[in-house]
Every structure is written in structure tokens, then in C-alpha cells.
Amino acid sequence: MGRLDGKIAVITGCRRGFGEAMAERFAEEGAAVSICDTVPVEELWENVGEKIIAGKGKVLCHQTDVSKENQVNAMVRETIKEYGTIDILVNNVGIAGPTKAAWELSYDEWNKTLEVNLGGLFLCTKAAVPEMIKKKSGRVINFSSVVAKNPYPYRTPYATTKMGVIGFTRILALEVGRYNITANSICPGNPGGERNIEVLRDHAMYAGKSFDEAQARSRFKLMREKGVLGGKYLGDEGYVEVLISHLDVANLAVFLASDEAAHITGQDINVCAGTTMW
């Protein structure tokens, strides 16, 4: 018996990283998953869908830009048509946005990050939650970041949207609680993945410095495997480890989606090995 047997889960942003890990873990726990990303369906199927099918899971793949209402609505309609309902919504999609001082941003750069990170969250929630309300049961899991709590310079649009995710989730929890629906945020720390490399590269370019990608990857590897930062063992500083894994976050998402988390709602939960403690 899986913890999500018989459940139907919509998970956005599944091409790589947290989304890919959650799609696989939800399927392992018995959920039928409906996953999307902006890449062609064939690529999403090859990268993620085939692994789920190989594990005897059920999966639908969609090419969806969550900032486009018609595409979001189509994904939700297709999911309900195929599976009959939606029990779980995981709003994982998010873009890193530009790396600039706030006053150097163009309005278009600012808006693009908000359209995806908050607009997509809103549109997916608007499309999927009425199905949960209809049957008086559901789970909504939204992705914020520890950056919402420990702001990172030159990341204004990203940090702003991730703070907004927490606020949106808390209010949603109050609104849907009467329907036996929970809403929670996950705030991941640094997984040392491709996006982290991209952000470091952008920071170096903005500062007019060179970027050594091999060195950055080597540093992430040392941090992940040995718990070393700046020459110090993180255990000596009170941290468990600085780099989390995608699986750490996927396991928390499984718990929040399960019956075990029935009375957890309106919370923003860090997965960061102790680098953020509020």
C-alpha cells in the first residue's frame, strides 16, 4: 500500500529538479500523476514519463506555460477527463528571473518573473481547486524558497515572488479549510543543481567577474558530500549540511499530500538543513 494510493496529482515544472523528483516519488507512492513543463511533451515523456511507466506508475505529460490561462485550463481539463478528478496540486514552477539591482530592472523583467512565479500559481490554483471543493477534499502544495526568508542581493523579483507565495498560501489555507482542503508552502534551500549554477554565473557576470563553472560544481560537491563551507565543517557550526537533495523535498511533498498531514495547513516548511530557522 502506497501513501498516495488512488490519488490524482497535478505537478507543474517537472522537467528536472524538484518537479522530476516529486513526479517519481508520488508515482512510487501510488498516485497517478499529471505533469507539465514548457518543453515539448516528447522531451518530458523521455526524461520523466518513461521512468514512471517503467516503475508501473501512471502519468500524463503536458506542454504547459503556467502563465497562460488557456494552457492551464486545458491541462486541468485533460487531467480530469483522463483520471476523473484532482486530489493534489503541486505548484512547483518558478523561474529564477534576472540578476540586477532593483533600480536597474526593466518593468518587463519584473513582470515576467511575477507572471510565472505568482501568476502561474494563481492560475493553476484557480483551475484545480474548484474540483477539490466539489468533493470536499484536497491538498495544495506551493513552492516558495528560503530566499523568501533570507533575501539574496540582486534577486528582487525572485525573492518578492517567493515571499508572495507564502502569503498566498496562508490566505488560501483559511479560505479552503472548510472544504477539508489543506494548503502549505515548501521553502527549499540550495540543492546545488543547474539553476544554482545559472544564478552564480549571472551574479558573476553582473559583478564583472569571471566564473569558473568547474570550481563551482566542485564546491557544491564538497558541500553536499562533506558538509564543508568556507573551509569549515557545517556540523561544527550547528548545521546538518548546506546542500539538500531533490529527494529531501520530494519526500516532504509526499507527506504533505498524504492523509498523515490532514491537520497541517497554512504552514511554510523549510528544507534547508538548518540554514534558515524560521
CSV table of C-alpha atoms in Angstrom, one decimal:
chain,number,residue,atom,x,y,z
A,1,MET,CA,0.0,0.0,0.0
A,2,GLY,CA,1.4,3.4,-1.0
A,3,ARG,CA,0.7,6.5,1.0
A,4,LEU,CA,-1.0,8.1,-2.1
A,5,ASP,CA,-2.8,5.1,-3.5
A,6,GLY,CA,-5.7,6.1,-5.6
A,7,LYS,CA,-4.9,9.8,-5.6
A,8,ILE,CA,-4.6,12.1,-8.6
A,9,ALA,CA,-1.8,14.7,-8.5
A,10,VAL,CA,-1.1,17.6,-10.8
A,11,ILE,CA,2.6,18.7,-10.6
A,12,THR,CA,4.0,21.6,-12.5
A,13,GLY,CA,7.6,22.1,-13.6
A,14,CYS,CA,8.7,18.5,-13.9
A,15,ARG,CA,11.4,18.6,-16.5
A,16,ARG,CA,14.2,18.4,-13.9
A,17,GLY,CA,15.0,19.1,-10.2
A,18,PHE,CA,12.3,19.1,-7.6
A,19,GLY,CA,9.4,18.5,-10.0
A,20,GLU,CA,11.1,15.5,-11.6
A,21,ALA,CA,11.8,14.0,-8.1
A,22,MET,CA,8.2,14.6,-6.9
A,23,ALA,CA,6.6,13.1,-10.0
A,24,GLU,CA,8.6,9.9,-9.5
A,25,ARG,CA,8.0,9.8,-5.7
A,26,PHE,CA,4.3,10.5,-6.0
A,27,ALA,CA,4.0,7.7,-8.6
A,28,GLU,CA,6.0,5.3,-6.4
A,29,GLU,CA,3.5,6.0,-3.6
A,30,GLY,CA,0.6,5.1,-5.8
A,31,ALA,CA,-0.6,8.4,-7.2
A,32,ALA,CA,-1.5,8.8,-10.9
A,33,VAL,CA,0.4,12.0,-11.9
A,34,SER,CA,-0.3,14.6,-14.4
A,35,ILE,CA,2.9,16.6,-15.1
A,36,CYS,CA,3.8,19.6,-17.2
A,37,ASP,CA,6.6,21.8,-18.3
A,38,THR,CA,7.3,24.2,-21.1
A,39,VAL,CA,9.4,21.7,-23.1
A,40,PRO,CA,7.7,19.5,-25.8
A,41,VAL,CA,5.7,16.6,-24.5
A,42,GLU,CA,8.1,14.2,-26.1
A,43,GLU,CA,11.0,15.5,-24.1
A,44,LEU,CA,9.1,15.5,-20.8
A,45,TRP,CA,8.0,11.9,-21.6
A,46,GLU,CA,11.5,10.8,-22.4
A,47,ASN,CA,13.0,12.5,-19.3
A,48,VAL,CA,10.4,11.6,-16.7
A,49,GLY,CA,7.3,9.8,-18.1
A,50,GLU,CA,9.1,6.7,-19.3
A,51,LYS,CA,10.7,6.2,-15.8
A,52,ILE,CA,7.3,6.4,-14.2
A,53,ILE,CA,5.8,3.9,-16.6
A,54,ALA,CA,8.8,1.6,-16.1
A,55,GLY,CA,8.0,1.6,-12.4
A,56,LYS,CA,4.4,0.6,-13.2
A,57,GLY,CA,3.1,4.1,-12.4
A,58,LYS,CA,0.5,6.2,-14.3
A,59,VAL,CA,1.5,9.5,-15.9
A,60,LEU,CA,0.1,12.2,-18.3
A,61,CYS,CA,2.5,14.7,-19.8
A,62,HIS,CA,1.6,18.2,-20.9
A,63,GLN,CA,3.4,21.1,-22.5
A,64,THR,CA,2.1,24.0,-20.5
A,65,ASP,CA,3.1,27.5,-19.9
A,66,VAL,CA,1.5,28.2,-16.5
A,67,SER,CA,1.4,31.9,-17.1
A,68,LYS,CA,-1.1,31.3,-19.9
A,69,GLU,CA,-4.7,30.7,-18.6
A,70,ASN,CA,-5.9,28.8,-21.6
A,71,GLN,CA,-3.0,26.3,-21.4
A,72,VAL,CA,-3.5,25.8,-17.6
A,73,ASN,CA,-7.2,25.2,-18.1
A,74,ALA,CA,-6.5,22.7,-20.9
A,75,MET,CA,-4.1,20.8,-18.7
A,76,VAL,CA,-6.7,20.6,-15.9
A,77,ARG,CA,-9.5,19.5,-18.2
A,78,GLU,CA,-7.4,16.8,-19.8
A,79,THR,CA,-6.4,15.5,-16.3
A,80,ILE,CA,-10.0,15.3,-15.1
A,81,LYS,CA,-11.1,13.7,-18.4
A,82,GLU,CA,-8.4,11.0,-18.1
A,83,TYR,CA,-8.4,10.4,-14.3
A,84,GLY,CA,-11.8,11.7,-13.2
A,85,THR,CA,-10.7,14.2,-10.6
A,86,ILE,CA,-7.8,16.0,-9.0
A,87,ASP,CA,-6.8,15.4,-5.4
A,88,ILE,CA,-3.4,17.1,-5.2
A,89,LEU,CA,-2.0,20.2,-6.8
A,90,VAL,CA,1.7,20.9,-6.5
A,91,ASN,CA,2.6,24.4,-7.8
A,92,ASN,CA,6.3,23.9,-8.4
A,93,VAL,CA,7.0,26.0,-11.4
A,94,GLY,CA,9.3,29.0,-10.9
A,95,ILE,CA,11.8,30.9,-12.9
A,96,ALA,CA,15.0,32.5,-11.4
A,97,GLY,CA,14.4,35.9,-13.0
A,98,PRO,CA,17.1,38.5,-13.7
A,99,THR,CA,20.1,39.2,-11.5
A,100,LYS,CA,20.2,43.0,-11.2
A,101,ALA,CA,19.9,45.8,-8.7
A,102,ALA,CA,16.2,46.7,-8.2
A,103,TRP,CA,16.5,50.1,-9.9
A,104,GLU,CA,18.2,48.6,-13.0
A,105,LEU,CA,15.3,46.2,-13.7
A,106,SER,CA,13.0,46.9,-16.6
A,107,TYR,CA,9.3,46.7,-16.0
A,108,ASP,CA,9.1,43.8,-18.4
A,109,GLU,CA,11.8,41.9,-16.5
A,110,TRP,CA,9.9,42.5,-13.3
A,111,ASN,CA,6.6,41.4,-14.7
A,112,LYS,CA,7.9,38.2,-16.4
A,113,THR,CA,9.0,36.8,-13.1
A,114,LEU,CA,5.7,37.7,-11.4
A,115,GLU,CA,3.7,36.3,-14.3
A,116,VAL,CA,5.3,32.9,-13.9
A,117,ASN,CA,6.0,32.6,-10.2
A,118,LEU,CA,2.8,34.2,-8.9
A,119,GLY,CA,0.6,34.3,-11.9
A,120,GLY,CA,1.1,30.7,-12.7
A,121,LEU,CA,0.5,29.8,-9.0
A,122,PHE,CA,-2.8,31.7,-9.1
A,123,LEU,CA,-4.0,30.3,-12.5
A,124,CYS,CA,-3.3,26.6,-11.5
A,125,THR,CA,-5.0,27.1,-8.1
A,126,LYS,CA,-8.0,28.8,-9.8
A,127,ALA,CA,-8.3,25.9,-12.3
A,128,ALA,CA,-7.8,23.0,-9.9
A,129,VAL,CA,-9.2,23.9,-6.5
A,130,PRO,CA,-12.9,24.0,-7.6
A,131,GLU,CA,-12.6,20.3,-8.3
A,132,MET,CA,-11.4,19.7,-4.8
A,133,ILE,CA,-14.1,22.0,-3.3
A,134,LYS,CA,-16.7,19.9,-5.2
A,135,LYS,CA,-15.7,16.8,-3.4
A,136,LYS,CA,-14.6,18.5,-0.2
A,137,SER,CA,-11.1,17.1,-0.1
A,138,GLY,CA,-7.7,18.1,-1.4
A,139,ARG,CA,-4.1,19.2,-0.9
A,140,VAL,CA,-2.4,22.2,-2.4
A,141,ILE,CA,1.4,22.4,-2.1
A,142,ASN,CA,3.1,25.6,-3.2
A,143,PHE,CA,6.8,26.2,-3.7
A,144,SER,CA,8.5,29.1,-2.0
A,145,SER,CA,12.2,29.3,-1.1
A,146,VAL,CA,14.4,30.1,1.9
A,147,VAL,CA,15.2,33.2,-0.2
A,148,ALA,CA,11.8,34.5,1.0
A,149,LYS,CA,13.2,34.5,4.5
A,150,ASN,CA,16.9,35.2,3.9
A,151,PRO,CA,16.9,37.6,0.9
A,152,TYR,CA,19.7,37.4,-1.6
A,153,PRO,CA,21.0,40.6,-3.2
A,154,TYR,CA,20.2,41.4,-6.8
A,155,ARG,CA,17.4,38.8,-6.8
A,156,THR,CA,14.5,41.3,-6.2
A,157,PRO,CA,11.8,39.8,-8.5
A,158,TYR,CA,12.5,36.2,-7.4
A,159,ALA,CA,12.6,37.0,-3.7
A,160,THR,CA,9.5,39.1,-3.9
A,161,THR,CA,7.5,36.3,-5.6
A,162,LYS,CA,8.7,33.7,-3.1
A,163,MET,CA,7.5,35.9,-0.2
A,164,GLY,CA,4.3,36.3,-2.1
A,165,VAL,CA,3.9,32.5,-2.4
A,166,ILE,CA,3.9,32.3,1.4
A,167,GLY,CA,1.2,35.0,1.8
A,168,PHE,CA,-0.9,33.5,-0.9
A,169,THR,CA,-0.7,30.0,0.7
A,170,ARG,CA,-1.7,31.2,4.1
A,171,ILE,CA,-4.7,33.1,2.9
A,172,LEU,CA,-5.7,30.1,0.7
A,173,ALA,CA,-5.5,27.8,3.7
A,174,LEU,CA,-8.0,30.0,5.5
A,175,GLU,CA,-10.4,30.0,2.5
A,176,VAL,CA,-10.4,26.3,1.7
A,177,GLY,CA,-10.2,24.8,5.2
A,178,ARG,CA,-14.0,24.5,5.4
A,179,TYR,CA,-13.8,22.2,2.4
A,180,ASN,CA,-11.3,19.8,4.0
A,181,ILE,CA,-8.5,21.1,1.8
A,182,THR,CA,-5.1,22.0,3.1
A,183,ALA,CA,-2.6,24.4,1.7
A,184,ASN,CA,1.1,24.6,2.6
A,185,SER,CA,4.4,26.0,1.2
A,186,ILE,CA,7.7,24.3,1.0
A,187,CYS,CA,10.8,26.5,1.3
A,188,PRO,CA,13.8,24.6,-0.1
A,189,GLY,CA,17.4,25.5,0.5
A,190,ASN,CA,20.2,25.1,-2.0
A,191,PRO,CA,20.3,21.8,-3.9
A,192,GLY,CA,23.4,22.7,-5.9
A,193,GLY,CA,21.6,22.0,-9.1
A,194,GLU,CA,21.7,23.5,-12.6
A,195,ARG,CA,19.6,26.6,-11.5
A,196,ASN,CA,22.1,27.3,-8.8
A,197,ILE,CA,25.0,27.2,-11.3
A,198,GLU,CA,23.0,29.6,-13.6
A,199,VAL,CA,22.4,32.0,-10.7
A,200,LEU,CA,26.1,32.1,-9.7
A,201,ARG,CA,27.0,32.6,-13.3
A,202,ASP,CA,24.6,35.6,-13.6
A,203,HIS,CA,25.9,37.1,-10.4
A,204,ALA,CA,29.5,36.9,-11.7
A,205,MET,CA,28.5,38.5,-15.0
A,206,TYR,CA,26.6,41.3,-13.2
A,207,ALA,CA,29.6,42.0,-11.0
A,208,GLY,CA,32.0,41.9,-14.0
A,209,LYS,CA,33.9,38.9,-12.6
A,210,SER,CA,34.9,35.6,-14.2
A,211,PHE,CA,33.0,32.5,-13.4
A,212,ASP,CA,34.7,29.1,-13.0
A,213,GLU,CA,31.9,26.6,-13.5
A,214,ALA,CA,34.1,23.6,-12.7
A,215,GLN,CA,35.2,25.2,-9.4
A,216,ALA,CA,31.5,25.9,-8.5
A,217,ARG,CA,30.5,22.3,-9.2
A,218,SER,CA,33.4,21.0,-7.2
A,219,ARG,CA,32.5,23.3,-4.3
A,220,PHE,CA,28.8,22.1,-4.4
A,221,LYS,CA,30.1,18.5,-4.5
A,222,LEU,CA,32.2,19.1,-1.4
A,223,MET,CA,29.4,20.9,0.4
A,224,ARG,CA,27.0,18.0,-0.4
A,225,GLU,CA,29.2,15.1,0.4
A,226,LYS,CA,31.3,16.5,3.3
A,227,GLY,CA,29.2,19.3,4.6
A,228,VAL,CA,32.1,21.9,4.1
A,229,LEU,CA,31.6,25.6,3.5
A,230,GLY,CA,34.3,28.1,3.5
A,231,GLY,CA,36.8,25.5,4.8
A,232,LYS,CA,34.6,24.8,7.9
A,233,TYR,CA,32.6,21.7,8.6
A,234,LEU,CA,29.0,22.7,8.9
A,235,GLY,CA,28.4,20.2,11.7
A,236,ASP,CA,30.8,22.3,13.8
A,237,GLU,CA,28.6,25.4,13.1
A,238,GLY,CA,25.4,23.7,14.0
A,239,TYR,CA,24.1,22.8,10.5
A,240,VAL,CA,23.4,19.3,9.3
A,241,GLU,CA,24.6,20.0,5.8
A,242,VAL,CA,24.3,23.0,3.5
A,243,LEU,CA,23.1,21.3,0.3
A,244,ILE,CA,19.8,19.5,0.3
A,245,SER,CA,18.7,16.9,-2.3
A,246,HIS,CA,15.8,17.0,-4.6
A,247,LEU,CA,14.6,13.8,-2.8
A,248,ASP,CA,14.5,15.5,0.6
A,249,VAL,CA,12.0,17.9,-0.8
A,250,ALA,CA,10.0,15.3,-2.7
A,251,ASN,CA,9.6,13.2,0.5
A,252,LEU,CA,8.2,16.2,2.4
A,253,ALA,CA,5.8,16.8,-0.5
A,254,VAL,CA,4.6,13.2,-0.3
A,255,PHE,CA,4.0,13.6,3.4
A,256,LEU,CA,2.0,16.9,2.9
A,257,ALA,CA,0.0,15.3,0.2
A,258,SER,CA,-0.9,12.2,2.3
A,259,ASP,CA,-3.6,11.6,4.9
A,260,GLU,CA,-0.8,11.8,7.6
A,261,ALA,CA,-0.8,15.6,7.1
A,262,ALA,CA,-4.5,16.1,7.4
A,263,HIS,CA,-4.2,18.8,10.1
A,264,ILE,CA,-1.2,20.6,8.8
A,265,THR,CA,-2.2,23.7,6.8
A,266,GLY,CA,-1.1,27.3,6.3
A,267,GLN,CA,2.5,26.5,7.0
A,268,ASP,CA,5.8,27.3,5.3
A,269,ILE,CA,8.2,24.5,5.9
A,270,ASN,CA,11.9,24.8,5.4
A,271,VAL,CA,14.0,22.0,3.9
A,272,CYS,CA,17.5,23.5,4.2
A,273,ALA,CA,19.5,21.6,6.8
A,274,GLY,CA,19.1,24.3,9.4
A,275,THR,CA,20.5,27.3,7.4
A,276,THR,CA,17.1,29.0,7.9
A,277,MET,CA,15.3,28.5,11.2
A,278,TRP,CA,12.0,30.5,10.9
